[in-house]
Amino acid sequence: MVALVTGASGGIGRAAAIDLANHGVNVICNYNTNRDGAEETLGMILNNGGTGAIIRADVSDEDSVNRMFIKIRKVYKRIDILVNNAGIIQDRFLITMSPKNFTDVMKTNIEGCFYCTREALRLMCSNKSGSIINIASTSGITGQEGQANYSASKGAVISFTKSIAKEYAKKGIRANVVAPGFIKTNMTKVNKVLLVDKYLSFIPQERFGEPEEVANAITFLASDKASYITGKVLTVDGGLIM
Ligand code: NAP
């Protein structure tokens, strides 16, 4: 089994790559700017006795994604699991949000998901099997102040995934969403507008999540244990939204 995890140089992507590798999957760890981070992820995989590789691509750039898939096709000839995890935030209240703030977030979070999914599907269709897990956010379901751009992108990830699930079910391909709440990663560290600590009181479990807790959900949806689950949104949020 071969998986591609985008944005595996840290945070949730790293945890997902490591957990999939711990379950016997050969994991291609994509990164964009943080090569050292991707190498660290791969080092952890290899130290645990797993297999994998790193590969650079900017998921928001179609040519860059296509070049990544040319390499993947040449070396692996297949993708069994795709985790579209790469994502960014550019939080602003809407009246101060520039078109660039909006389009940058859309380009990475939903266009990136589109480019990678399309290329992976071409490989999955020829194998008549595959599992796609797209990482959205609870913000994409409920909306969130300061995150109109991000929430719109993650809402789009959800409807995109449901469409793919319907379109490719008959080809043996499943597509699901994992929607994390507040997870302890660099993304929440730099989240200045939202001041995430203020949200702790809204989380029934009274704590932020660990990347590994999101990874567990990703590995489950990727596995045959989820063989009759497609087009679903699994929130991993300590009960934040119900
Ligand atoms: P993170 O620690 O900031 O990691 C983001 C990852 O995305 C990095 O590996 C980064 O790679 C990669 N990335 C960003 N732009 C990219 C691009 N254009 N091409 C390829 N890779 C790119 O964030 P995280 O918290 O782990 O977030 C992972 C996913 O979970 C995101 O989709 C995020 O929206 C979602 N999420 C997170 C939370 C949370 O509370 N943390 C909640 C809900 C949803 P480089 O560093 O190599 O550039």
Short mmCIF file of C-alpha atoms and ligand atoms in Angstrom, two decimals:
data_model
loop_
_atom_site.label_atom_id
_atom_site.label_comp_id
_atom_site.label_asym_id
_atom_site.label_seq_id
_atom_site.Cartn_x
_atom_site.Cartn_y
_atom_site.Cartn_z
CA MET A 1 0.00 0.00 0.00
CA VAL A 2 1.28 3.44 -0.97
CA ALA A 3 0.01 6.69 0.53
CA LEU A 4 0.65 10.31 -0.34
CA VAL A 5 0.22 12.73 2.57
CA THR A 6 0.38 16.39 1.60
CA GLY A 7 1.82 18.82 4.11
CA ALA A 8 3.64 16.10 6.02
CA SER A 9 6.48 18.34 7.24
CA GLY A 10 4.78 18.92 10.61
CA GLY A 11 1.55 19.00 12.58
CA ILE A 12 -1.35 16.77 11.56
CA GLY A 13 0.29 15.70 8.28
CA ARG A 14 3.36 14.42 10.13
CA ALA A 15 1.24 12.51 12.65
CA ALA A 16 -0.85 11.00 9.83
CA ALA A 17 2.24 9.95 7.85
CA ILE A 18 3.77 8.29 10.92
CA ASP A 19 0.56 6.51 11.90
CA LEU A 20 -0.06 5.19 8.38
CA ALA A 21 3.55 3.97 8.22
CA ASN A 22 3.10 2.29 11.61
CA HIS A 23 0.24 0.38 9.96
CA GLY A 24 2.48 -0.94 7.19
CA VAL A 25 1.84 1.72 4.54
CA ASN A 26 4.68 3.06 2.39
CA VAL A 27 4.23 6.81 2.88
CA ILE A 28 5.26 9.57 0.47
CA CYS A 29 5.58 12.71 2.61
CA ASN A 30 4.90 15.88 0.64
CA TYR A 31 6.21 19.25 1.82
CA ASN A 32 6.42 22.70 0.29
CA THR A 33 8.86 24.99 2.15
CA ASN A 34 10.00 22.94 5.15
CA ARG A 35 12.33 20.25 3.81
CA ASP A 36 13.96 19.76 7.25
CA GLY A 37 10.52 19.08 8.72
CA ALA A 38 9.73 16.52 6.03
CA GLU A 39 13.09 14.82 6.61
CA GLU A 40 12.32 14.69 10.34
CA THR A 41 8.97 13.03 9.58
CA LEU A 42 10.66 10.49 7.34
CA GLY A 43 13.35 9.88 10.00
CA MET A 44 10.62 9.07 12.53
CA ILE A 45 8.97 6.67 10.07
CA LEU A 46 12.25 4.88 9.35
CA ASN A 47 13.16 4.73 13.06
CA ASN A 48 9.87 2.92 13.70
CA GLY A 49 10.76 0.37 11.01
CA GLY A 50 8.48 1.87 8.36
CA THR A 51 9.10 2.89 4.75
CA GLY A 52 8.59 6.17 2.97
CA ALA A 53 10.08 9.07 1.03
CA ILE A 54 9.82 12.84 0.84
CA ILE A 55 8.71 14.82 -2.17
CA ARG A 56 8.41 18.58 -2.70
CA ALA A 57 5.44 20.20 -4.39
CA ASP A 58 3.41 23.33 -3.92
CA VAL A 59 -0.12 21.92 -3.97
CA SER A 60 -1.55 25.30 -4.99
CA ASP A 61 0.40 25.14 -8.26
CA GLU A 62 -1.00 22.73 -10.85
CA ASP A 63 2.35 22.26 -12.63
CA SER A 64 4.11 21.52 -9.38
CA VAL A 65 1.49 18.90 -8.46
CA ASN A 66 1.70 17.36 -11.92
CA ARG A 67 5.49 17.10 -11.65
CA MET A 68 5.11 15.40 -8.26
CA PHE A 69 2.72 12.84 -9.76
CA ILE A 70 5.01 12.16 -12.72
CA LYS A 71 7.66 11.12 -10.16
CA ILE A 72 5.13 9.09 -8.15
CA ARG A 73 3.90 7.26 -11.26
CA LYS A 74 7.47 6.46 -12.30
CA VAL A 75 8.60 5.11 -8.92
CA TYR A 76 5.46 3.63 -7.35
CA LYS A 77 3.00 3.25 -10.25
CA ARG A 78 0.13 3.47 -7.75
CA ILE A 79 -1.49 5.47 -4.96
CA ASP A 80 -3.77 3.59 -2.58
CA ILE A 81 -4.34 6.37 -0.04
CA LEU A 82 -4.34 10.12 -0.56
CA VAL A 83 -4.46 12.45 2.44
CA ASN A 84 -5.08 16.04 1.31
CA ASN A 85 -3.82 17.70 4.46
CA ALA A 86 -1.81 20.72 3.24
CA GLY A 87 -3.52 23.88 4.35
CA ILE A 88 -2.97 27.48 5.40
CA ILE A 89 -4.78 30.20 7.29
CA GLN A 90 -4.71 33.97 6.75
CA ASP A 91 -7.14 35.08 9.42
CA ARG A 92 -8.55 38.59 9.20
CA PHE A 93 -11.88 40.17 9.93
CA LEU A 94 -13.62 40.50 6.59
CA ILE A 95 -13.46 44.29 6.22
CA THR A 96 -9.65 44.10 6.33
CA MET A 97 -9.36 40.95 4.19
CA SER A 98 -7.53 41.52 0.88
CA PRO A 99 -8.31 39.60 -2.30
CA LYS A 100 -4.89 37.98 -1.86
CA ASN A 101 -5.79 36.79 1.65
CA PHE A 102 -8.87 35.19 0.15
CA THR A 103 -7.38 33.66 -2.98
CA ASP A 104 -4.17 32.38 -1.32
CA VAL A 105 -6.23 30.38 1.16
CA MET A 106 -8.59 29.11 -1.54
CA LYS A 107 -5.68 28.17 -3.82
CA THR A 108 -3.92 26.03 -1.23
CA ASN A 109 -6.90 24.59 0.63
CA ILE A 110 -9.32 23.73 -2.16
CA GLU A 111 -7.47 24.08 -5.48
CA GLY A 112 -4.60 22.06 -3.98
CA CYS A 113 -7.09 19.40 -2.95
CA PHE A 114 -8.52 19.40 -6.51
CA TYR A 115 -5.13 19.06 -8.28
CA CYS A 116 -3.89 16.25 -6.01
CA THR A 117 -7.21 14.38 -6.02
CA ARG A 118 -7.50 14.48 -9.81
CA GLU A 119 -4.02 13.03 -10.31
CA ALA A 120 -4.44 10.41 -7.58
CA LEU A 121 -7.82 9.36 -9.00
CA ARG A 122 -6.22 8.65 -12.37
CA LEU A 123 -3.98 6.09 -10.62
CA MET A 124 -6.73 4.78 -8.34
CA CYS A 125 -9.16 4.27 -11.22
CA SER A 126 -6.72 1.98 -13.00
CA ASN A 127 -6.40 -0.09 -9.79
CA LYS A 128 -10.16 0.11 -9.13
CA SER A 129 -9.51 0.91 -5.47
CA GLY A 130 -8.39 3.75 -3.26
CA SER A 131 -9.21 5.87 -0.25
CA ILE A 132 -9.09 9.66 -0.21
CA ILE A 133 -9.16 11.57 3.06
CA ASN A 134 -9.51 15.32 2.84
CA ILE A 135 -8.78 17.43 5.88
CA ALA A 136 -11.37 20.13 6.37
CA SER A 137 -12.16 21.85 9.67
CA THR A 138 -15.08 22.40 12.00
CA SER A 139 -14.87 26.01 10.70
CA GLY A 140 -15.95 24.67 7.32
CA ILE A 141 -19.17 23.37 8.90
CA THR A 142 -20.10 26.11 11.36
CA GLY A 143 -18.20 29.12 10.01
CA GLN A 144 -15.84 31.05 12.26
CA GLU A 145 -15.24 34.73 12.98
CA GLY A 146 -12.01 35.99 11.38
CA GLN A 147 -11.98 33.00 9.04
CA ALA A 148 -14.40 33.76 6.19
CA ASN A 149 -11.74 32.75 3.65
CA TYR A 150 -10.65 29.63 5.54
CA SER A 151 -14.20 28.52 6.39
CA ALA A 152 -15.25 28.95 2.74
CA SER A 153 -12.28 26.86 1.60
CA LYS A 154 -13.01 24.08 4.09
CA GLY A 155 -16.73 24.10 3.31
CA ALA A 156 -15.70 23.64 -0.31
CA VAL A 157 -13.46 20.71 0.67
CA ILE A 158 -16.48 19.02 2.23
CA SER A 159 -18.80 19.40 -0.79
CA PHE A 160 -15.93 18.53 -3.16
CA THR A 161 -15.34 15.31 -1.21
CA LYS A 162 -19.02 14.31 -1.26
CA SER A 163 -19.08 14.82 -5.04
CA ILE A 164 -15.97 12.66 -5.50
CA ALA A 165 -17.46 10.00 -3.22
CA LYS A 166 -20.56 9.81 -5.43
CA GLU A 167 -18.63 9.97 -8.70
CA TYR A 168 -16.06 7.23 -7.92
CA ALA A 169 -17.84 4.81 -5.55
CA LYS A 170 -18.54 2.44 -8.44
CA LYS A 171 -14.80 2.39 -9.20
CA GLY A 172 -14.07 1.07 -5.71
CA ILE A 173 -12.80 4.43 -4.45
CA ARG A 174 -13.94 5.99 -1.18
CA ALA A 175 -13.62 9.66 -0.23
CA ASN A 176 -14.18 11.04 3.26
CA VAL A 177 -13.45 14.15 5.28
CA VAL A 178 -11.79 14.52 8.64
CA ALA A 179 -12.77 17.84 10.22
CA PRO A 180 -10.57 18.70 13.19
CA GLY A 181 -11.50 21.25 15.83
CA PHE A 182 -8.64 22.94 17.72
CA ILE A 183 -5.49 20.84 17.44
CA LYS A 184 -2.09 21.70 18.93
CA THR A 185 0.07 22.52 15.88
CA ASN A 186 1.96 25.50 14.46
CA MET A 187 -1.26 26.58 12.77
CA THR A 188 -3.05 27.25 16.05
CA LYS A 189 0.10 28.80 17.56
CA VAL A 190 0.16 31.55 14.93
CA ASN A 191 -3.59 32.10 14.99
CA LYS A 192 -3.60 35.64 16.34
CA VAL A 193 -7.10 36.82 15.46
CA LEU A 194 -8.95 33.96 17.06
CA LEU A 195 -7.00 33.78 20.33
CA VAL A 196 -7.85 30.11 20.54
CA ASP A 197 -7.64 29.94 24.35
CA LYS A 198 -10.94 31.80 24.39
CA TYR A 199 -12.49 28.73 22.71
CA LEU A 200 -11.39 26.23 25.35
CA SER A 201 -14.61 26.81 27.30
CA PHE A 202 -16.65 25.71 24.26
CA ILE A 203 -14.96 22.30 24.06
CA PRO A 204 -16.86 19.71 26.15
CA GLN A 205 -13.66 17.68 26.67
CA GLU A 206 -12.01 20.90 27.98
CA ARG A 207 -8.75 20.49 26.04
CA PHE A 208 -7.26 21.00 22.61
CA GLY A 209 -6.60 17.91 20.50
CA GLU A 210 -3.29 16.25 19.68
CA PRO A 211 -2.27 15.71 16.03
CA GLU A 212 -2.08 11.98 16.77
CA GLU A 213 -5.80 11.94 17.66
CA VAL A 214 -6.59 13.29 14.18
CA ALA A 215 -4.16 10.78 12.65
CA ASN A 216 -6.09 7.90 14.26
CA ALA A 217 -9.25 9.00 12.42
CA ILE A 218 -7.34 9.35 9.14
CA THR A 219 -5.84 5.87 9.42
CA PHE A 220 -9.25 4.39 10.23
CA LEU A 221 -10.90 6.00 7.18
CA ALA A 222 -7.97 4.93 5.00
CA SER A 223 -8.27 1.32 6.11
CA ASP A 224 -10.55 -1.53 5.09
CA LYS A 225 -12.20 -1.16 8.51
CA ALA A 226 -14.01 1.77 6.87
CA SER A 227 -14.88 -0.22 3.73
CA TYR A 228 -18.59 0.79 3.79
CA ILE A 229 -17.99 4.44 4.71
CA THR A 230 -17.81 7.06 1.98
CA GLY A 231 -18.85 10.69 1.59
CA LYS A 232 -18.79 11.23 5.36
CA VAL A 233 -17.44 13.99 7.58
CA LEU A 234 -15.80 12.78 10.77
CA THR A 235 -15.21 15.59 13.25
CA VAL A 236 -12.32 15.19 15.68
CA ASP A 237 -12.94 18.06 18.06
CA GLY A 238 -13.53 16.97 21.66
CA GLY A 239 -17.24 17.58 21.11
CA LEU A 240 -16.88 21.21 19.95
CA ILE A 241 -19.66 20.82 17.40
CA MET A 242 -22.43 18.20 17.53
P1 NAP B 1 0.67 23.20 10.10
O1 NAP B 1 1.38 22.61 11.26
O2 NAP B 1 0.78 24.67 9.83
O3 NAP B 1 1.08 22.37 8.79
C1 NAP B 1 0.63 22.76 7.53
C2 NAP B 1 1.27 21.86 6.51
O4 NAP B 1 0.74 22.23 5.23
C3 NAP B 1 2.77 22.02 6.43
O5 NAP B 1 3.36 20.73 6.30
C4 NAP B 1 2.99 22.82 5.16
O6 NAP B 1 4.18 22.49 4.45
C5 NAP B 1 1.82 22.35 4.33
N1 NAP B 1 1.50 23.28 3.27
C6 NAP B 1 1.01 24.54 3.36
N2 NAP B 1 0.89 25.08 2.14
C7 NAP B 1 1.31 24.14 1.25
C8 NAP B 1 1.42 24.08 -0.15
N3 NAP B 1 1.07 25.13 -0.92
N4 NAP B 1 1.89 22.95 -0.72
C9 NAP B 1 2.23 21.88 0.03
N5 NAP B 1 2.16 21.87 1.37
C10 NAP B 1 1.71 22.99 1.97
O7 NAP B 1 -0.90 22.96 10.22
P2 NAP B 1 -1.79 21.76 10.78
O8 NAP B 1 -2.50 22.28 11.94
O9 NAP B 1 -1.00 20.51 10.88
O10 NAP B 1 -2.85 21.67 9.59
C11 NAP B 1 -2.98 20.54 8.75
C12 NAP B 1 -4.37 20.56 8.14
O11 NAP B 1 -5.35 20.46 9.18
C13 NAP B 1 -4.70 21.85 7.37
O12 NAP B 1 -5.45 21.55 6.21
C14 NAP B 1 -5.54 22.62 8.36
O13 NAP B 1 -6.40 23.53 7.71
C15 NAP B 1 -6.29 21.49 9.04
N6 NAP B 1 -6.84 21.85 10.35
C16 NAP B 1 -6.03 22.15 11.39
C17 NAP B 1 -6.60 22.48 12.63
C18 NAP B 1 -5.77 22.81 13.83
O14 NAP B 1 -6.36 23.19 14.86
N7 NAP B 1 -4.46 22.70 13.81
C19 NAP B 1 -7.98 22.51 12.76
C20 NAP B 1 -8.77 22.19 11.68
C21 NAP B 1 -8.19 21.86 10.48
P3 NAP B 1 5.55 23.36 4.52
O15 NAP B 1 5.70 23.77 5.94
O16 NAP B 1 6.59 22.38 4.05
O17 NAP B 1 5.42 24.52 3.58
#
